[in-house]
PDB file of C-alpha atoms in Angstrom:
ATOM      1  CA  MET N   1     -84.683  -1.332 -13.935  1.00 48.00           C
ATOM      2  CA  ALA N   2     -81.232  -0.168 -12.818  1.00 49.00           C
ATOM      3  CA  TYR N   3     -78.130  -0.976 -14.822  1.00 48.00           C
ATOM      4  CA  GLY N   4     -76.712  -3.082 -11.991  1.00 55.00           C
ATOM      5  CA  SER N   5     -79.854  -5.229 -11.905  1.00 66.00           C
ATOM      6  CA  TRP N   6     -79.583  -5.941 -15.625  1.00 68.00           C
ATOM      7  CA  GLU N   7     -75.945  -6.909 -15.169  1.00 69.00           C
ATOM      8  CA  LEU N   8     -76.854  -9.295 -12.350  1.00 70.00           C
ATOM      9  CA  ILE N   9     -79.633 -10.915 -14.401  1.00 74.00           C
ATOM     10  CA  TRP N  10     -77.415 -11.298 -17.457  1.00 76.00           C
ATOM     11  CA  SER N  11     -74.601 -12.814 -15.383  1.00 77.00           C
ATOM     12  CA  HIS N  12     -77.019 -15.511 -14.160  1.00 80.00           C
ATOM     13  CA  VAL N  13     -78.265 -16.124 -17.709  1.00 83.00           C
ATOM     14  CA  HIS N  14     -74.670 -16.321 -18.907  1.00 82.00           C
ATOM     15  CA  ARG N  15     -73.790 -18.936 -16.289  1.00 87.00           C
ATOM     16  CA  VAL N  16     -76.804 -21.047 -17.198  1.00 87.00           C
ATOM     17  CA  LEU N  17     -75.934 -20.885 -20.906  1.00 89.00           C
ATOM     18  CA  VAL N  18     -72.311 -21.843 -20.240  1.00 90.00           C
ATOM     19  CA  VAL N  19     -73.398 -24.841 -18.152  1.00 92.00           C
ATOM     20  CA  ASN N  20     -75.872 -25.889 -20.854  1.00 92.00           C
ATOM     21  CA  LEU N  21     -73.196 -25.648 -23.545  1.00 91.00           C
ATOM     22  CA  GLY N  22     -70.612 -27.481 -21.465  1.00 92.00           C
ATOM     23  CA  MET N  23     -73.016 -30.283 -20.552  1.00 92.00           C
ATOM     24  CA  ALA N  24     -74.088 -30.718 -24.183  1.00 90.00           C
ATOM     25  CA  VAL N  25     -70.519 -30.831 -25.522  1.00 92.00           C
ATOM     26  CA  ALA N  26     -69.216 -33.120 -22.757  1.00 93.00           C
ATOM     27  CA  ASN N  27     -72.099 -35.592 -23.217  1.00 93.00           C
ATOM     28  CA  LEU N  28     -72.278 -35.392 -27.014  1.00 92.00           C
ATOM     29  CA  PRO N  29     -71.437 -39.107 -27.573  1.00 93.00           C
ATOM     30  CA  LEU N  30     -74.186 -40.126 -25.141  1.00 91.00           C
ATOM     31  CA  LEU N  31     -76.707 -37.796 -26.778  1.00 88.00           C
ATOM     32  CA  ALA N  32     -75.759 -39.106 -30.230  1.00 89.00           C
ATOM     33  CA  ALA N  33     -76.151 -42.708 -29.080  1.00 89.00           C
ATOM     34  CA  LEU N  34     -79.583 -41.915 -27.635  1.00 86.00           C
ATOM     35  CA  GLN N  35     -80.616 -40.452 -30.982  1.00 84.00           C
ATOM     36  CA  LEU N  36     -79.593 -43.634 -32.789  1.00 87.00           C
ATOM     37  CA  THR N  37     -81.689 -45.945 -30.622  1.00 83.00           C
ATOM     38  CA  HIS N  38     -84.850 -45.529 -28.597  1.00 78.00           C
ATOM     39  CA  GLN N  39     -84.152 -48.708 -26.602  1.00 80.00           C
ATOM     40  CA  PRO N  40     -80.799 -48.161 -24.870  1.00 81.00           C
ATOM     41  CA  TRP N  41     -81.337 -51.156 -22.581  1.00 76.00           C
ATOM     42  CA  ARG N  42     -80.767 -53.382 -25.616  1.00 80.00           C
ATOM     43  CA  HIS N  43     -77.152 -52.143 -25.746  1.00 83.00           C
ATOM     44  CA  PRO N  44     -76.055 -52.408 -22.114  1.00 80.00           C
ATOM     45  CA  LEU N  45     -72.301 -52.446 -22.778  1.00 85.00           C
ATOM     46  CA  LEU N  46     -72.258 -49.297 -24.899  1.00 89.00           C
ATOM     47  CA  PHE N  47     -74.529 -47.250 -22.697  1.00 88.00           C
ATOM     48  CA  GLY N  48     -72.965 -48.638 -19.527  1.00 87.00           C
ATOM     49  CA  VAL N  49     -69.534 -47.342 -20.575  1.00 91.00           C
ATOM     50  CA  LEU N  50     -70.971 -43.986 -21.674  1.00 92.00           C
ATOM     51  CA  LEU N  51     -72.833 -43.551 -18.391  1.00 91.00           C
ATOM     52  CA  LEU N  52     -69.730 -44.460 -16.387  1.00 91.00           C
ATOM     53  CA  VAL N  53     -67.453 -42.007 -18.189  1.00 93.00           C
ATOM     54  CA  LEU N  54     -69.454 -38.997 -19.385  1.00 93.00           C
ATOM     55  CA  PRO N  55     -72.149 -37.626 -17.011  1.00 94.00           C
ATOM     56  CA  GLY N  56     -70.129 -37.595 -13.775  1.00 94.00           C
ATOM     57  CA  PRO N  57     -67.255 -35.327 -14.895  1.00 95.00           C
ATOM     58  CA  SER N  58     -69.645 -32.955 -16.676  1.00 95.00           C
ATOM     59  CA  VAL N  59     -71.846 -32.576 -13.588  1.00 95.00           C
ATOM     60  CA  ALA N  60     -68.804 -32.074 -11.344  1.00 95.00           C
ATOM     61  CA  ALA N  61     -67.438 -29.467 -13.766  1.00 95.00           C
ATOM     62  CA  ALA N  62     -70.813 -27.688 -13.758  1.00 94.00           C
ATOM     63  CA  TYR N  63     -70.793 -27.625  -9.951  1.00 95.00           C
ATOM     64  CA  ALA N  64     -67.223 -26.287  -9.874  1.00 93.00           C
ATOM     65  CA  TYR N  65     -68.060 -23.645 -12.485  1.00 93.00           C
ATOM     66  CA  LEU N  66     -71.121 -22.494 -10.541  1.00 91.00           C
ATOM     67  CA  ASP N  67     -69.054 -22.395  -7.364  1.00 89.00           C
ATOM     68  CA  ALA N  68     -66.288 -20.342  -8.977  1.00 86.00           C
ATOM     69  CA  SER N  69     -68.672 -17.965 -10.735  1.00 82.00           C
ATOM     70  CA  SER N  70     -70.799 -17.403  -7.625  1.00 77.00           C
ATOM     71  CA  ALA N  71     -67.842 -15.735  -5.897  1.00 66.00           C
ATOM     72  CA  ASP N  72     -68.562 -12.629  -7.976  1.00 61.00           C
ATOM     73  CA  ALA N  73     -72.168 -12.732  -9.152  1.00 56.00           C
ATOM     74  CA  ASP N  74     -71.899  -9.460 -11.082  1.00 52.00           C
ATOM     75  CA  THR N  75     -69.254 -10.717 -13.537  1.00 60.00           C
ATOM     76  CA  GLN N  76     -69.585 -13.145 -16.410  1.00 66.00           C
ATOM     77  CA  ALA N  77     -67.442 -16.194 -15.713  1.00 73.00           C
ATOM     78  CA  PRO N  78     -65.666 -17.295 -18.917  1.00 81.00           C
ATOM     79  CA  VAL N  79     -66.299 -20.621 -20.586  1.00 84.00           C
ATOM     80  CA  ARG N  80     -62.712 -21.700 -19.990  1.00 89.00           C
ATOM     81  CA  LEU N  81     -63.524 -22.098 -16.274  1.00 90.00           C
ATOM     82  CA  PHE N  82     -65.844 -24.971 -17.163  1.00 93.00           C
ATOM     83  CA  ALA N  83     -63.223 -26.574 -19.425  1.00 93.00           C
ATOM     84  CA  ARG N  84     -60.520 -26.286 -16.765  1.00 93.00           C
ATOM     85  CA  ALA N  85     -62.806 -27.767 -14.106  1.00 94.00           C
ATOM     86  CA  TYR N  86     -63.688 -30.643 -16.433  1.00 95.00           C
ATOM     87  CA  ARG N  87     -60.042 -31.527 -17.033  1.00 95.00           C
ATOM     88  CA  ARG N  88     -59.118 -31.145 -13.372  1.00 94.00           C
ATOM     89  CA  LEU N  89     -62.016 -33.190 -11.974  1.00 95.00           C
ATOM     90  CA  PHE N  90     -62.379 -35.820 -14.699  1.00 96.00           C
ATOM     91  CA  ARG N  91     -60.523 -38.683 -12.993  1.00 95.00           C
ATOM     92  CA  ARG N  92     -61.962 -38.095  -9.517  1.00 95.00           C
ATOM     93  CA  ALA N  93     -65.489 -37.658 -10.867  1.00 95.00           C
ATOM     94  CA  VAL N  94     -65.287 -40.953 -12.786  1.00 95.00           C
ATOM     95  CA  LEU N  95     -64.020 -42.769  -9.689  1.00 94.00           C
ATOM     96  CA  VAL N  96     -66.837 -41.324  -7.590  1.00 95.00           C
ATOM     97  CA  SER N  97     -69.524 -41.931 -10.212  1.00 93.00           C
ATOM     98  CA  ALA N  98     -68.613 -45.548 -10.943  1.00 93.00           C
ATOM     99  CA  PRO N  99     -70.048 -47.211  -7.786  1.00 93.00           C
ATOM    100  CA  PHE N 100     -73.307 -45.249  -7.898  1.00 95.00           C
ATOM    101  CA  VAL N 101     -73.817 -45.751 -11.639  1.00 93.00           C
ATOM    102  CA  LEU N 102     -73.036 -49.462 -11.408  1.00 93.00           C
ATOM    103  CA  LEU N 103     -75.467 -49.870  -8.522  1.00 93.00           C
ATOM    104  CA  LEU N 104     -78.138 -47.980 -10.451  1.00 92.00           C
ATOM    105  CA  ILE N 105     -77.618 -50.051 -13.609  1.00 90.00           C
ATOM    106  CA  ALA N 106     -77.635 -53.324 -11.665  1.00 90.00           C
ATOM    107  CA  ALA N 107     -80.773 -52.383  -9.722  1.00 91.00           C
ATOM    108  CA  VAL N 108     -82.682 -51.249 -12.814  1.00 88.00           C
ATOM    109  CA  THR N 109     -81.633 -54.421 -14.637  1.00 86.00           C
ATOM    110  CA  ASP N 110     -82.940 -56.541 -11.753  1.00 87.00           C
ATOM    111  CA  VAL N 111     -86.250 -54.685 -11.767  1.00 88.00           C
ATOM    112  CA  VAL N 112     -86.717 -55.105 -15.516  1.00 84.00           C
ATOM    113  CA  THR N 113     -85.614 -58.754 -15.521  1.00 85.00           C
ATOM    114  CA  LEU N 114     -87.328 -60.049 -12.391  1.00 85.00           C
ATOM    115  CA  ARG N 115     -90.544 -58.029 -12.264  1.00 83.00           C
ATOM    116  CA  THR N 116     -92.613 -60.900 -13.730  1.00 83.00           C
ATOM    117  CA  SER N 117     -90.710 -63.779 -12.115  1.00 84.00           C
ATOM    118  CA  VAL N 118     -91.413 -65.669  -8.906  1.00 82.00           C
ATOM    119  CA  LEU N 119     -88.597 -63.812  -7.115  1.00 81.00           C
ATOM    120  CA  GLY N 120     -89.896 -60.452  -8.297  1.00 81.00           C
ATOM    121  CA  ALA N 121     -92.056 -59.780  -5.240  1.00 82.00           C
ATOM    122  CA  ALA N 122     -89.031 -60.194  -2.955  1.00 84.00           C
ATOM    123  CA  VAL N 123     -86.256 -58.692  -5.091  1.00 87.00           C
ATOM    124  CA  VAL N 124     -87.912 -55.801  -6.958  1.00 89.00           C
ATOM    125  CA  PRO N 125     -88.743 -53.613  -3.904  1.00 91.00           C
ATOM    126  CA  THR N 126     -85.176 -53.915  -2.646  1.00 92.00           C
ATOM    127  CA  ALA N 127     -83.786 -53.168  -6.094  1.00 92.00           C
ATOM    128  CA  VAL N 128     -86.003 -50.088  -6.386  1.00 92.00           C
ATOM    129  CA  VAL N 129     -84.754 -48.783  -3.028  1.00 93.00           C
ATOM    130  CA  VAL N 130     -81.122 -49.364  -4.064  1.00 93.00           C
ATOM    131  CA  ALA N 131     -81.706 -47.584  -7.373  1.00 93.00           C
ATOM    132  CA  VAL N 132     -83.308 -44.564  -5.703  1.00 93.00           C
ATOM    133  CA  VAL N 133     -80.573 -44.284  -3.051  1.00 94.00           C
ATOM    134  CA  ALA N 134     -77.845 -44.505  -5.699  1.00 94.00           C
ATOM    135  CA  ALA N 135     -79.594 -41.898  -7.854  1.00 94.00           C
ATOM    136  CA  VAL N 136     -80.007 -39.362  -5.041  1.00 94.00           C
ATOM    137  CA  ALA N 137     -76.545 -39.923  -3.507  1.00 95.00           C
ATOM    138  CA  TRP N 138     -74.683 -39.565  -6.820  1.00 96.00           C
ATOM    139  CA  PRO N 139     -75.055 -35.761  -7.207  1.00 95.00           C
ATOM    140  CA  VAL N 140     -74.246 -35.267  -3.513  1.00 95.00           C
ATOM    141  CA  ALA N 141     -70.954 -37.147  -3.885  1.00 96.00           C
ATOM    142  CA  LEU N 142     -70.090 -35.157  -7.016  1.00 95.00           C
ATOM    143  CA  ALA N 143     -70.782 -31.917  -5.150  1.00 95.00           C
ATOM    144  CA  ARG N 144     -68.215 -32.910  -2.519  1.00 94.00           C
ATOM    145  CA  VAL N 145     -65.640 -33.710  -5.218  1.00 94.00           C
ATOM    146  CA  ALA N 146     -66.355 -30.444  -7.045  1.00 93.00           C
ATOM    147  CA  GLY N 147     -65.807 -28.592  -3.782  1.00 90.00           C
ATOM    148  CA  GLY N 148     -62.320 -30.065  -3.430  1.00 88.00           C
ATOM    149  CA  GLY N 149     -63.125 -33.212  -1.468  1.00 84.00           C
ATOM    150  CA  ALA N 150     -60.936 -36.284  -1.830  1.00 85.00           C
ATOM    151  CA  VAL N 151     -62.097 -39.613  -3.194  1.00 87.00           C
ATOM    152  CA  GLU N 152     -62.161 -41.721  -0.041  1.00 89.00           C
ATOM    153  CA  ARG N 153     -64.235 -44.504   1.428  1.00 88.00           C
ATOM    154  CA  ARG N 154     -66.040 -42.151   3.813  1.00 90.00           C
ATOM    155  CA  LEU N 155     -67.444 -40.199   0.860  1.00 92.00           C
ATOM    156  CA  PHE N 156     -69.421 -43.243  -0.337  1.00 93.00           C
ATOM    157  CA  LEU N 157     -71.061 -43.403   3.091  1.00 92.00           C
ATOM    158  CA  LEU N 158     -71.487 -39.665   3.619  1.00 92.00           C
ATOM    159  CA  ALA N 159     -73.341 -39.050   0.340  1.00 94.00           C
ATOM    160  CA  PRO N 160     -76.165 -41.586   0.966  1.00 94.00           C
ATOM    161  CA  TYR N 161     -76.313 -40.493   4.603  1.00 94.00           C
ATOM    162  CA  ALA N 162     -76.748 -36.830   3.633  1.00 94.00           C
ATOM    163  CA  ALA N 163     -79.346 -37.658   0.974  1.00 94.00           C
ATOM    164  CA  LEU N 164     -81.438 -39.787   3.331  1.00 93.00           C
ATOM    165  CA  ARG N 165     -81.088 -37.550   6.370  1.00 93.00           C
ATOM    166  CA  TYR N 166     -82.570 -34.535   4.559  1.00 94.00           C
ATOM    167  CA  PRO N 167     -85.415 -36.035   2.502  1.00 94.00           C
ATOM    168  CA  LEU N 168     -87.103 -32.747   1.540  1.00 95.00           C
ATOM    169  CA  LEU N 169     -84.030 -31.473  -0.295  1.00 95.00           C
ATOM    170  CA  THR N 170     -83.526 -34.910  -1.830  1.00 95.00           C
ATOM    171  CA  LEU N 171     -87.143 -35.017  -2.984  1.00 95.00           C
ATOM    172  CA  LEU N 172     -86.772 -31.573  -4.545  1.00 95.00           C
ATOM    173  CA  ASN N 173     -83.706 -32.752  -6.450  1.00 94.00           C
ATOM    174  CA  LEU N 174     -85.567 -35.826  -7.681  1.00 94.00           C
ATOM    175  CA  VAL N 175     -88.592 -33.832  -8.823  1.00 94.00           C
ATOM    176  CA  LEU N 176     -86.438 -31.282 -10.652  1.00 93.00           C
ATOM    177  CA  ALA N 177     -84.435 -34.017 -12.372  1.00 92.00           C
ATOM    178  CA  ALA N 178     -87.561 -35.941 -13.380  1.00 91.00           C
ATOM    179  CA  VAL N 179     -89.306 -32.857 -14.749  1.00 92.00           C
ATOM    180  CA  SER N 180     -86.186 -31.789 -16.641  1.00 90.00           C
ATOM    181  CA  LEU N 181     -85.740 -35.226 -18.215  1.00 88.00           C
ATOM    182  CA  LEU N 182     -89.402 -35.312 -19.199  1.00 88.00           C
ATOM    183  CA  LEU N 183     -89.239 -31.889 -20.847  1.00 88.00           C
ATOM    184  CA  VAL N 184     -85.968 -32.692 -22.615  1.00 84.00           C
ATOM    185  CA  ASN N 185     -87.524 -35.894 -23.927  1.00 79.00           C
ATOM    186  CA  GLN N 186     -90.499 -33.928 -25.301  1.00 82.00           C
ATOM    187  CA  ALA N 187     -88.450 -31.078 -26.804  1.00 79.00           C
ATOM    188  CA  PRO N 188     -84.751 -32.064 -26.905  1.00 77.00           C
ATOM    189  CA  LEU N 189     -83.251 -28.926 -28.444  1.00 77.00           C
ATOM    190  CA  MET N 190     -85.258 -26.448 -26.396  1.00 79.00           C
ATOM    191  CA  GLY N 191     -84.864 -28.500 -23.232  1.00 79.00           C
ATOM    192  CA  LEU N 192     -81.086 -28.874 -23.551  1.00 81.00           C
ATOM    193  CA  ALA N 193     -80.748 -25.168 -24.311  1.00 80.00           C
ATOM    194  CA  VAL N 194     -82.596 -24.050 -21.167  1.00 82.00           C
ATOM    195  CA  LEU N 195     -83.023 -26.671 -18.461  1.00 87.00           C
ATOM    196  CA  PRO N 196     -79.671 -28.281 -17.455  1.00 89.00           C
ATOM    197  CA  GLY N 197     -78.104 -25.098 -16.077  1.00 89.00           C
ATOM    198  CA  CYS N 198     -81.211 -24.084 -14.128  1.00 90.00           C
ATOM    199  CA  THR N 199     -81.727 -27.565 -12.683  1.00 92.00           C
ATOM    200  CA  LEU N 200     -78.072 -28.080 -11.769  1.00 93.00           C
ATOM    201  CA  PHE N 201     -77.911 -24.701 -10.058  1.00 92.00           C
ATOM    202  CA  VAL N 202     -80.706 -25.690  -7.659  1.00 93.00           C
ATOM    203  CA  VAL N 203     -79.399 -29.250  -7.201  1.00 94.00           C
ATOM    204  CA  TRP N 204     -75.897 -27.926  -6.511  1.00 94.00           C
ATOM    205  CA  ARG N 205     -77.209 -25.571  -3.835  1.00 93.00           C
ATOM    206  CA  ASN N 206     -79.238 -28.330  -2.216  1.00 94.00           C
ATOM    207  CA  CYS N 207     -76.313 -30.757  -2.227  1.00 95.00           C
ATOM    208  CA  ARG N 208     -74.046 -28.190  -0.610  1.00 93.00           C
ATOM    209  CA  VAL N 209     -76.589 -27.608   2.152  1.00 93.00           C
ATOM    210  CA  MET N 210     -77.004 -31.360   2.723  1.00 94.00           C
ATOM    211  CA  LEU N 211     -73.242 -31.923   2.919  1.00 93.00           C
ATOM    212  CA  SER N 212     -72.768 -29.005   5.292  1.00 90.00           C
ATOM    213  CA  LEU N 213     -75.513 -30.210   7.626  1.00 89.00           C
ATOM    214  CA  ALA N 214     -74.319 -33.821   7.447  1.00 88.00           C
ATOM    215  CA  ASP N 215     -70.766 -32.776   8.326  1.00 85.00           C
ATOM    216  CA  ARG N 216     -72.040 -30.985  11.411  1.00 83.00           C
ATOM    217  CA  ALA N 217     -74.284 -33.870  12.441  1.00 74.00           C
ATOM    218  CA  ARG N 218     -71.839 -36.743  12.041  1.00 64.00           C
ATOM    219  CA  PRO N 219     -70.076 -38.099  15.144  1.00 57.00           C
ATOM    220  CA  ALA N 220     -66.521 -37.221  16.060  1.00 49.00           C
ATOM    221  CA  GLY N 221     -64.003 -38.527  13.572  1.00 49.00           C
ATOM    222  CA  PRO N 222     -60.749 -40.420  14.070  1.00 47.00           C
ATOM    223  CA  ALA N 223     -58.782 -37.198  14.632  1.00 43.00           C
ATOM    224  CA  VAL N 224     -60.960 -36.237  17.600  1.00 41.00           C
ATOM    225  CA  ARG N 225     -60.724 -39.723  19.066  1.00 47.00           C
ATOM    226  CA  GLU N 226     -56.964 -39.678  18.582  1.00 46.00           C
ATOM    227  CA  ARG N 227     -56.672 -36.392  20.477  1.00 44.00           C
ATOM    228  CA  SER N 228     -58.805 -37.836  23.286  1.00 44.00           C
ATOM    229  CA  ARG N 229     -56.566 -40.901  23.413  1.00 50.00           C
ATOM    230  CA  ASP N 230     -53.457 -38.713  23.563  1.00 46.00           C
ATOM    231  CA  ALA N 231     -54.990 -36.700  26.386  1.00 41.00           C
ATOM    232  CA  SER N 232     -55.742 -39.865  28.352  1.00 46.00           C
ATOM    233  CA  HIS N 233     -52.145 -41.024  27.882  1.00 47.00           C
ATOM    234  CA  THR N 234     -50.873 -37.653  29.082  1.00 41.00           C
ATOM    235  CA  PHE N 235     -53.093 -37.194  32.105  1.00 39.00           C
ATOM    236  CA  GLY N 236     -53.422 -40.865  33.014  1.00 47.00           C
ATOM    237  CA  PRO N 237     -50.089 -41.107  34.888  1.00 47.00           C
ATOM    238  CA  LEU N 238     -50.853 -37.850  36.752  1.00 40.00           C
ATOM    239  CA  ALA N 239     -54.192 -39.236  37.867  1.00 43.00           C
ATOM    240  CA  ARG N 240     -52.612 -42.450  39.051  1.00 45.00           C
ATOM    241  CA  ARG N 241     -49.959 -40.512  41.034  1.00 45.00           C
ATOM    242  CA  SER N 242     -52.572 -38.348  42.747  1.00 42.00           C
ATOM    243  CA  THR N 243     -54.580 -41.462  43.650  1.00 43.00           C
ATOM    244  CA  ALA N 244     -51.530 -43.138  45.096  1.00 45.00           C
ATOM    245  CA  ALA N 245     -50.696 -40.032  47.105  1.00 43.00           C
TER     246      ALA N 245
END
């Protein structure tokens, strides 16, 4: 194999290892809490706060690191790029993650609480749908933030829209995440050392494609309508004059 091919392969391995290390360090309190208890649902306040604060910024930083390092695939992007992205995106990633995580927690709680009750048949299917939509829209929203997008109301509509409009990519993301979580649960050290970077690389690519296609497919925004309104104001008097003439 040529020297350049080895360099390309090692650069990809290096990026995956950096993402794995960054994700493990950033989520260390959550991982430690999961080691202390095998029933996290019995401590909703603790794990709710950890889920609100920790995973979102680490995933956004991983996306930003992969984006920055993909500009030159032959070089090894330093670890400090991940740390800088984490600090830069922390606040925005938490703000974006909060609604999706809260919806997911609330929906899962409803499913667990009401599954054997009289209302279960009516509430549980809806709660399951809400949980799935929140879970698949969350990484899409973080991909937009990692790419430089602002935290705005439209983002919380665009992310679910993109995830639902392109179900094959969304299904692939779900399958990868489920398989990764299952393998990490079976072999935590080996799974955390190998899987997060590989899974996030594919999910990041899929989310970028979904956002790009959704941006092209969405109707004209306020700026376009404003320009049309300005044009009507400009040409309206001319049209009225010609009609009068």
